[in-house]
PDB file of C-alpha atoms and ligand atoms in Angstrom:
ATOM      1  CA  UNK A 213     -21.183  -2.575  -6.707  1.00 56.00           C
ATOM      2  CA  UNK A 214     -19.409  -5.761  -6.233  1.00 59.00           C
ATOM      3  CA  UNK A 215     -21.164  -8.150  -4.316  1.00 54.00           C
ATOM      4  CA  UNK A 216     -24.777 -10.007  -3.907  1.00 55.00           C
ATOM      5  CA  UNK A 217     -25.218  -7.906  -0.467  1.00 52.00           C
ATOM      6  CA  UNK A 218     -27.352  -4.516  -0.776  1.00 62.00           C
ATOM      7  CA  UNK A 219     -26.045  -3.248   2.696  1.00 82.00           C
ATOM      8  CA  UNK A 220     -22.908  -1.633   2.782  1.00 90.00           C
ATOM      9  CA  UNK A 221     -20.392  -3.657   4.912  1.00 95.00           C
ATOM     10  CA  UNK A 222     -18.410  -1.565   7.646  1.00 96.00           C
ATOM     11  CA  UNK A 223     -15.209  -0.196   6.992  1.00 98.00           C
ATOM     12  CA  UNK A 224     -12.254   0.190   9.031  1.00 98.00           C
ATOM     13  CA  UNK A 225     -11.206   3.936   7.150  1.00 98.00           C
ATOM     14  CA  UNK A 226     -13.977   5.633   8.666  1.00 96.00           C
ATOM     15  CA  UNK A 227     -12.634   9.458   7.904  1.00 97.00           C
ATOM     16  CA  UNK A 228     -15.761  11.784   5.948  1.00 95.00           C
ATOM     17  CA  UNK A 229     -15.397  14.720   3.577  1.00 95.00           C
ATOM     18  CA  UNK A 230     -12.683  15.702   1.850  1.00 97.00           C
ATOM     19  CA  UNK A 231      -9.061  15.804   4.931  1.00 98.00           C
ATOM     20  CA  UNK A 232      -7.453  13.627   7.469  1.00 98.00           C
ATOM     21  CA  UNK A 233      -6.571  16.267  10.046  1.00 98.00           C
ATOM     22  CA  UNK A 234      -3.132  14.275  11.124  1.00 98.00           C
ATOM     23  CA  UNK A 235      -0.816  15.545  13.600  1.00 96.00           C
ATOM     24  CA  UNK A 236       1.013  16.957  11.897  1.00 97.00           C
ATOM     25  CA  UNK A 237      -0.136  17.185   8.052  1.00 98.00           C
ATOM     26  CA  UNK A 238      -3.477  17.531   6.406  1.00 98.00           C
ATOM     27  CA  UNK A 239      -4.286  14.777   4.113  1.00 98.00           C
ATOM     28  CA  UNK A 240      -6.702  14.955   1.097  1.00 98.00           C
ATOM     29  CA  UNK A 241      -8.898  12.621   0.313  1.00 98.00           C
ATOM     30  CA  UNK A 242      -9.149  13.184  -3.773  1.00 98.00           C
ATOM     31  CA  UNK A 243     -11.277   9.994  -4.807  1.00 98.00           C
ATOM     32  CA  UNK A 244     -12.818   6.973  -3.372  1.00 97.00           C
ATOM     33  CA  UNK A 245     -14.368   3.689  -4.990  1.00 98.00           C
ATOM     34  CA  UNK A 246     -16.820   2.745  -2.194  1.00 96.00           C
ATOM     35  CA  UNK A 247     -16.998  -0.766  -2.090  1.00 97.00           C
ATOM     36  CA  UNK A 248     -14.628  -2.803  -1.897  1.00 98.00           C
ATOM     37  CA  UNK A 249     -12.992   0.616  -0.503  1.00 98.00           C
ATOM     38  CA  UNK A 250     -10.577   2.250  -2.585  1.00 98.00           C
ATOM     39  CA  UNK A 251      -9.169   5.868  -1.540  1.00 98.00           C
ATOM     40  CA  UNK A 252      -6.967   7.886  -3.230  1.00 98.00           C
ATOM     41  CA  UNK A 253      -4.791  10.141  -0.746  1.00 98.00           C
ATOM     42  CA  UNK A 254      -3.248  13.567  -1.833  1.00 98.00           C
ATOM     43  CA  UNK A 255      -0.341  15.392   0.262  1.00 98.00           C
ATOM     44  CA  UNK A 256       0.306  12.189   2.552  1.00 98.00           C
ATOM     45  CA  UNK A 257       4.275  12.621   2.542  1.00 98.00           C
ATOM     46  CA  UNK A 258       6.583  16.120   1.617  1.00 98.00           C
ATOM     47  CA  UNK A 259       9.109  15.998  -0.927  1.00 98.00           C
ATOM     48  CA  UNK A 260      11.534  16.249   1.254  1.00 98.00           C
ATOM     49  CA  UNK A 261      10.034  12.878   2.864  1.00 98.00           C
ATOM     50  CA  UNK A 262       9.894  11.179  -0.221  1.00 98.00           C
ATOM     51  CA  UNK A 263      13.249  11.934  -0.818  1.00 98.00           C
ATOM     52  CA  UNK A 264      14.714  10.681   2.177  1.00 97.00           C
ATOM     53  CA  UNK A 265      12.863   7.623   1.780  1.00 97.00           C
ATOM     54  CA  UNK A 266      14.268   6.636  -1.490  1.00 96.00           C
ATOM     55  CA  UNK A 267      17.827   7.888  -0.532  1.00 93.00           C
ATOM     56  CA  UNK A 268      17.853   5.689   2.758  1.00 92.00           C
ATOM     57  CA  UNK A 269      16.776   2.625   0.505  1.00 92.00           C
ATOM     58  CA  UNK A 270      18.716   2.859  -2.461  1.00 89.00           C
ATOM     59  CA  UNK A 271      21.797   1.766  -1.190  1.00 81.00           C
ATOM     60  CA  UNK A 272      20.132  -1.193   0.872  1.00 83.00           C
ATOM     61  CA  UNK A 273      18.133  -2.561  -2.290  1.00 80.00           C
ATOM     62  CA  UNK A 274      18.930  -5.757  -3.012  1.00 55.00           C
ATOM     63  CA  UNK A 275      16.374  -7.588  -5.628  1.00 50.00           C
ATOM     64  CA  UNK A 276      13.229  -8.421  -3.972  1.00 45.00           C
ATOM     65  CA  UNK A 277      11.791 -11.523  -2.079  1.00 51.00           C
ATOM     66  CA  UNK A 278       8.275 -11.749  -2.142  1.00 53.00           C
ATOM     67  CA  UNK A 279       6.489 -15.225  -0.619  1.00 49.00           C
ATOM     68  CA  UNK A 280       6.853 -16.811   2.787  1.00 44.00           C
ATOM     69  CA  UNK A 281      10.096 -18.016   1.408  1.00 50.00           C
ATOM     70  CA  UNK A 282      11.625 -15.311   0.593  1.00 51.00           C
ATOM     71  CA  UNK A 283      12.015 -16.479  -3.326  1.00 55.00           C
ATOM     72  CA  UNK A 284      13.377 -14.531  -5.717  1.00 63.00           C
ATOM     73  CA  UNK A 285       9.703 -14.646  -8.195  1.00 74.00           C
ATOM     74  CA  UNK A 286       8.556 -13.207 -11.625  1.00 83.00           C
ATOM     75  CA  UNK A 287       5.558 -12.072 -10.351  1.00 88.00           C
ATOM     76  CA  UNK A 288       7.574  -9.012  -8.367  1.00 87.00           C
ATOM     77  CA  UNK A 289      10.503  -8.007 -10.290  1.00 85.00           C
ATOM     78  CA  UNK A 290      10.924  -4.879  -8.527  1.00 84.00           C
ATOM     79  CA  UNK A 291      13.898  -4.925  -5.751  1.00 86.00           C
ATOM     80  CA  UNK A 292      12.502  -3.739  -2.218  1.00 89.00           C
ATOM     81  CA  UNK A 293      13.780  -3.433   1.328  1.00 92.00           C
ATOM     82  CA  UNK A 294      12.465  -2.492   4.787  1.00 94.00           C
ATOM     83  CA  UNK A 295      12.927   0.888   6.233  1.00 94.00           C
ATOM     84  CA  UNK A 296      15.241   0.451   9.466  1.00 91.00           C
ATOM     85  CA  UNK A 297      13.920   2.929  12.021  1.00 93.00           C
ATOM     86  CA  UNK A 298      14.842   6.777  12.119  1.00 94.00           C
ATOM     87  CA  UNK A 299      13.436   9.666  13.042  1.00 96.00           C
ATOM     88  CA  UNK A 300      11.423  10.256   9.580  1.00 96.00           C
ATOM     89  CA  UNK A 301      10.116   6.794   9.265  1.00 97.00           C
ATOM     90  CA  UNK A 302       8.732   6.801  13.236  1.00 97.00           C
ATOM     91  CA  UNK A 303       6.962  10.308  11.644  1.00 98.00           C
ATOM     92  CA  UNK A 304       6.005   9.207   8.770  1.00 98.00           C
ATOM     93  CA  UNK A 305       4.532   5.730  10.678  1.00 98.00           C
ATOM     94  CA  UNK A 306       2.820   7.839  13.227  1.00 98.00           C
ATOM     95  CA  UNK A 307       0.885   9.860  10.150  1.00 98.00           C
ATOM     96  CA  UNK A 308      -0.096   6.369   8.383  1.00 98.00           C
ATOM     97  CA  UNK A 309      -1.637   5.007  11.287  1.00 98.00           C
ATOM     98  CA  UNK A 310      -4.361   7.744  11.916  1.00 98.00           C
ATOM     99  CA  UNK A 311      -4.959   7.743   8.119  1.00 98.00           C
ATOM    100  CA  UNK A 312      -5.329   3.887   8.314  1.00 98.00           C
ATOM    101  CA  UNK A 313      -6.944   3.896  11.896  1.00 98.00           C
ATOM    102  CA  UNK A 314      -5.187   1.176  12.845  1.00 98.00           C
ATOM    103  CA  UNK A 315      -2.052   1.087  16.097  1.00 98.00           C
ATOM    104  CA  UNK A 316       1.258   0.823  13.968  1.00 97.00           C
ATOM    105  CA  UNK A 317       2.519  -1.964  16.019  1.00 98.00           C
ATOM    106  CA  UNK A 318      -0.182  -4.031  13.069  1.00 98.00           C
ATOM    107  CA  UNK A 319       1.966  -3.104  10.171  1.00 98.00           C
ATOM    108  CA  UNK A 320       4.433  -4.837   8.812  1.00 96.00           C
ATOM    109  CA  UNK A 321       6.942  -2.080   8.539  1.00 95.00           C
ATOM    110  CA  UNK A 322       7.227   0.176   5.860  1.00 97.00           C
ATOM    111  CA  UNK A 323       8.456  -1.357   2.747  1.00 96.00           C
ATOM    112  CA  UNK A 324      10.338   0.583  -0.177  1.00 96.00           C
ATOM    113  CA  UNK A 325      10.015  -1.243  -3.605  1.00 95.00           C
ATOM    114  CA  UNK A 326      12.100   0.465  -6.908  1.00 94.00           C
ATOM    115  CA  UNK A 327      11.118  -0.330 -10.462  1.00 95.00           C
ATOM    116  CA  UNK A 328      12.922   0.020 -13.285  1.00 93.00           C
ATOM    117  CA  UNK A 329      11.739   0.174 -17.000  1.00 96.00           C
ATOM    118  CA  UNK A 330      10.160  -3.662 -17.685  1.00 95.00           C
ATOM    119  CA  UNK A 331      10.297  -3.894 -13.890  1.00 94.00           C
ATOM    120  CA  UNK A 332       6.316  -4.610 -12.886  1.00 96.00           C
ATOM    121  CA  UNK A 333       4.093  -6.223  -9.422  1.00 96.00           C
ATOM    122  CA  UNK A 334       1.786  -8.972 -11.471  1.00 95.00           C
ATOM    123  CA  UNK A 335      -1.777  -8.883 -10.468  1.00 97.00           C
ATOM    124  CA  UNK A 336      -1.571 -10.242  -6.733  1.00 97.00           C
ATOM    125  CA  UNK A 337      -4.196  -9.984  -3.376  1.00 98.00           C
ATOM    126  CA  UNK A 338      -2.019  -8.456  -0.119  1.00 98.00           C
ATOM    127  CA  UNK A 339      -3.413 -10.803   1.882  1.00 98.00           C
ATOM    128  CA  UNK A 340      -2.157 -14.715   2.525  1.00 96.00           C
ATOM    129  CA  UNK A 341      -4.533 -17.626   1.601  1.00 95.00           C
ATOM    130  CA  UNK A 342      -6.354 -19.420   3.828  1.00 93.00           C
ATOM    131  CA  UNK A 343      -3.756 -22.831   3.921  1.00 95.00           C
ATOM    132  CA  UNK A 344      -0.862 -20.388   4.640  1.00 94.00           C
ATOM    133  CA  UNK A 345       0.924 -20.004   8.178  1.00 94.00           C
ATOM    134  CA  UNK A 346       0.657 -16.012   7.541  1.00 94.00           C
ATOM    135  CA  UNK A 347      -2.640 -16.304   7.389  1.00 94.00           C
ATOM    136  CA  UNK A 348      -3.449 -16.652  11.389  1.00 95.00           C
ATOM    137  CA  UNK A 349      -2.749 -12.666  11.428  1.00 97.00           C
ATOM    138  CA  UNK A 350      -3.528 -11.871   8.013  1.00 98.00           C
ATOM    139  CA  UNK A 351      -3.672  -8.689   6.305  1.00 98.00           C
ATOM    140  CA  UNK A 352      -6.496  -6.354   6.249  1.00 98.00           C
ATOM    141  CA  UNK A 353      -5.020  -3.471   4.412  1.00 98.00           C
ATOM    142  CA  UNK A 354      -2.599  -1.400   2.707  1.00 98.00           C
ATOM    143  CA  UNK A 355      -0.905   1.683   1.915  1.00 98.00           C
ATOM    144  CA  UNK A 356       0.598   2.282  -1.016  1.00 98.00           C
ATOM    145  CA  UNK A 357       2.688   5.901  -1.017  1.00 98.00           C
ATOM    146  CA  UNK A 358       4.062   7.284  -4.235  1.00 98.00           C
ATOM    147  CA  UNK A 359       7.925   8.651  -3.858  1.00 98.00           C
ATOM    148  CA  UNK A 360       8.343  10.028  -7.375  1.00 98.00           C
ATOM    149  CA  UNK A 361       6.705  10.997 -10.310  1.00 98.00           C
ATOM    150  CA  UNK A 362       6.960   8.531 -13.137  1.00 98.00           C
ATOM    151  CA  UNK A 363       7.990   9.591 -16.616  1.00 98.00           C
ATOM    152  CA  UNK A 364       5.484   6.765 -17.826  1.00 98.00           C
ATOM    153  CA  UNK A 365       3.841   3.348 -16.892  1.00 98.00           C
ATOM    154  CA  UNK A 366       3.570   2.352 -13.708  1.00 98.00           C
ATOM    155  CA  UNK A 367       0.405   2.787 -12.203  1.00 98.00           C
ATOM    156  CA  UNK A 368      -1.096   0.761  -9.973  1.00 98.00           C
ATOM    157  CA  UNK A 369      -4.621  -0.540 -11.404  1.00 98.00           C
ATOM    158  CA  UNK A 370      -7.143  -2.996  -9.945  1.00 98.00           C
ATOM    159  CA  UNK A 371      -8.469  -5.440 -12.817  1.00 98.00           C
ATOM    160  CA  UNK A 372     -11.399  -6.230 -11.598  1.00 98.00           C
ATOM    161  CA  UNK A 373     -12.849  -2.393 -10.856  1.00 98.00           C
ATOM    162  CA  UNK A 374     -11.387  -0.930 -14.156  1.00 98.00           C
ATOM    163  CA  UNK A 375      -9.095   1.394 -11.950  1.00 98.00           C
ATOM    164  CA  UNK A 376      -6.014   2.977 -12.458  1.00 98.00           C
ATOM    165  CA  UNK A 377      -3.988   4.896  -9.955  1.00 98.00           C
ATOM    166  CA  UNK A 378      -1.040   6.749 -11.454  1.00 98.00           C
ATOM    167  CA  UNK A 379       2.307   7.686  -9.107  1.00 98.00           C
ATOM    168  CA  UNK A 380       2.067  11.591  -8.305  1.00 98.00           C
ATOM    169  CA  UNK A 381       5.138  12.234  -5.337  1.00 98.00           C
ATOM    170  CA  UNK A 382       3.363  12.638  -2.182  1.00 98.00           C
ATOM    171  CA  UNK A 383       0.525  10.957  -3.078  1.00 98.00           C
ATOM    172  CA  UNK A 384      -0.842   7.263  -2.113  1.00 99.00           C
ATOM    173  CA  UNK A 385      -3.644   5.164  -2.508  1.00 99.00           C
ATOM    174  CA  UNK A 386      -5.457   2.921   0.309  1.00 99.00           C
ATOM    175  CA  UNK A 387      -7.535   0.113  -0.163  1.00 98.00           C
ATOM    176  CA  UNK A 388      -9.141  -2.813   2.426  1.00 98.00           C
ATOM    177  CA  UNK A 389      -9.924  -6.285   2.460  1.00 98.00           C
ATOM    178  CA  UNK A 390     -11.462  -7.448   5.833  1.00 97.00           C
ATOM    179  CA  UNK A 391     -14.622  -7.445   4.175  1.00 97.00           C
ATOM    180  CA  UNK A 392     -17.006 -10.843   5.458  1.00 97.00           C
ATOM    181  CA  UNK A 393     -17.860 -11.095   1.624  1.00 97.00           C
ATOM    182  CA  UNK A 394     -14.703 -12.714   0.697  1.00 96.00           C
ATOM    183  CA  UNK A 395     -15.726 -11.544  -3.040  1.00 97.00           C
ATOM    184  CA  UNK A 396     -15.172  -8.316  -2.087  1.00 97.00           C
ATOM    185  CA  UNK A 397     -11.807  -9.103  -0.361  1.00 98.00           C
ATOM    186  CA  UNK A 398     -11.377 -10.641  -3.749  1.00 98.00           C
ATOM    187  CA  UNK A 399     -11.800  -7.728  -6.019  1.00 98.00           C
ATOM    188  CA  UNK A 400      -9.233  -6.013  -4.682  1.00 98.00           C
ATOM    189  CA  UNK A 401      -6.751  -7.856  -6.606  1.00 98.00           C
ATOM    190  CA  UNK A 402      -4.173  -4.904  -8.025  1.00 98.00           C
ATOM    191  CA  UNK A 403      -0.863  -4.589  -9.932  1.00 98.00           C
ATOM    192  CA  UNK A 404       1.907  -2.464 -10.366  1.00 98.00           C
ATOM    193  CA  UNK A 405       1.783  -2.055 -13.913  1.00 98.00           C
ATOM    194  CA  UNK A 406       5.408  -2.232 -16.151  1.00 97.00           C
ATOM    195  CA  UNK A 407       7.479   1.331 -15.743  1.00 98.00           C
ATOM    196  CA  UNK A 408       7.966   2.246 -19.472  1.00 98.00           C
ATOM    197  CA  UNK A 409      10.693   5.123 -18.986  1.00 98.00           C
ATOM    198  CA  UNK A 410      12.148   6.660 -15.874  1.00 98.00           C
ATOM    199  CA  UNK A 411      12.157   4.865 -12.405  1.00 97.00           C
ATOM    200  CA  UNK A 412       9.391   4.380 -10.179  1.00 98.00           C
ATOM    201  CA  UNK A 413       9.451   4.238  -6.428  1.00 98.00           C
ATOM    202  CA  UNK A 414       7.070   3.612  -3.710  1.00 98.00           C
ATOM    203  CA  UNK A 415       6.557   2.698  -0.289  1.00 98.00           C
ATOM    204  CA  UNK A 416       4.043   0.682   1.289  1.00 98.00           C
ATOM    205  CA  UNK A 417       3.005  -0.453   4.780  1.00 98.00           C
ATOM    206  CA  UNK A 418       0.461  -3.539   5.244  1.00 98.00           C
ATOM    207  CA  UNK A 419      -1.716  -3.840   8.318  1.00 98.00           C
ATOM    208  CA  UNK A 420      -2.353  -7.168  10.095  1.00 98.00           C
ATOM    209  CA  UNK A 421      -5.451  -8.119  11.948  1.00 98.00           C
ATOM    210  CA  UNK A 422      -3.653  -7.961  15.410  1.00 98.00           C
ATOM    211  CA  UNK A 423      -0.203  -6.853  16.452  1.00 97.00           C
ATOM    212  CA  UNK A 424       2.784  -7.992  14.416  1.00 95.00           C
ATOM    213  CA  UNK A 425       5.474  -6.716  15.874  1.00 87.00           C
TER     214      UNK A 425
HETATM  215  O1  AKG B1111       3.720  -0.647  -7.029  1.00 60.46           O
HETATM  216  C1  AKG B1111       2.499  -0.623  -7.007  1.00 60.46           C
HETATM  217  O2  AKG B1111       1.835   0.164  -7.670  1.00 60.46           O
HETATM  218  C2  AKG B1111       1.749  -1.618  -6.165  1.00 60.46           C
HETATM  219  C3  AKG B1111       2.544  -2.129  -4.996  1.00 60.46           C
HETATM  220  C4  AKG B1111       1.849  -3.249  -4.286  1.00 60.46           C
HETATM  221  O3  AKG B1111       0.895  -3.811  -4.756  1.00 60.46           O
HETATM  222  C5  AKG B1111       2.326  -3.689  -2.963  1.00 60.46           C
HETATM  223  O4  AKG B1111       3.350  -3.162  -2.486  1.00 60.46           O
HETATM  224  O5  AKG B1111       1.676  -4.571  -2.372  1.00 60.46           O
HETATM  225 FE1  FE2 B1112       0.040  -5.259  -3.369  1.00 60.46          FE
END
């Protein structure tokens, strides 16, 4: 465990055992890292989803901006876009939000991110710091859904836990940093590790602390 504490802080993904009874799908939970909270998520979106997902964002990809302002930076070289609403995505939104147990009116929309071979997320924290303006309704979580299967590289791995998650379609991991013990918000540092062949695509929604939008 990371961490001087011996108690085990509260979390805000408080499902048990091994399914998240959605409306309308039944998610597995496959593994967990228990603190800081790390859950991998099995059947979370259908092909068919997945599909859509990536076809509605391909055409609207323009290389990504990452930063409060809106930069073009090396430490994202992946192109990403946000979802515009549509029947799927309000679905889809509905599902994340009892997985995440949080009202979808905190996330910041659902955000589709394509990388190419060489293409890679450097090791980054989802939340802002402390002196930025985003920081007044920071981030306390995210959702990272796999859209495809990669043909090799790109997993997402968290440094400082010795963790690698690799893309399987449908699948996501979830992980949470509104921990007191700012070490433990700290260790959740992560990357999207360099696609070596094929293309990788994923979609992820961030939840603030109160409503964004
Ligand atoms: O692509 C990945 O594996 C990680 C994506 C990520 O860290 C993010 O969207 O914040
Ligand atoms: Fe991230």
């Amino acid at each position: 465990m990371i961490g001087n504490t011996t108690e085990k802080e509260q979390t805000i993904f408080d499902h048990v055992g091994n399914t998240i009874k959605t409306e309308d799908r039944e998610v597995r939970i496959v593994a967990k890292y228990e603190q800081p909270l790390v859950v991998v998520l099995g059947n979370v979106l259908s092909d068919e989803e997945c599909d859509e997902l990536i076809e509605q964002s391909r055409e609207r990809m323009q290389r990504s901006k990452i930063g409060e302002d809106r930069s073009v930076n090396q430490i994202r070289t992946s192109s990403g876009v946000f979802c515009e609403e549509s029947e799927t995505v309000a679905k889809i939104e509905k599902r994340i939000s009892q997985i995440m147990n949080i009202p979808i009116e905190h996330g910041d929309g659902l955000q589709v991110l394509q990388y190419t071979p060489g293409q890679e997320y450097k090791p980054h924290y989802d939340y802002f710091a402390d002196t930025s303006r985003a920081s007044g309704n920071n981030r306390i979580s995210t959702l990272v859904m796999y859209l495809n299967n990669v043909e090799e590289g790109g997993a997402t791995t968290f440094p400082m836990l010795n963790l690698s998650v690799f893309p399987n379609k449908g699948t996501a991991v979830y992980f949470e940093y509104f921990y007191s013990n700012q070490e433990l918000n700290e260790s959740t540092l992560h990357a999207g590790t360099p696609v070596v062949k094929g293309e990788k695509w994923v979609a992820t929604m961030w939840m603030r602390r109160q409503t964004f939008r």
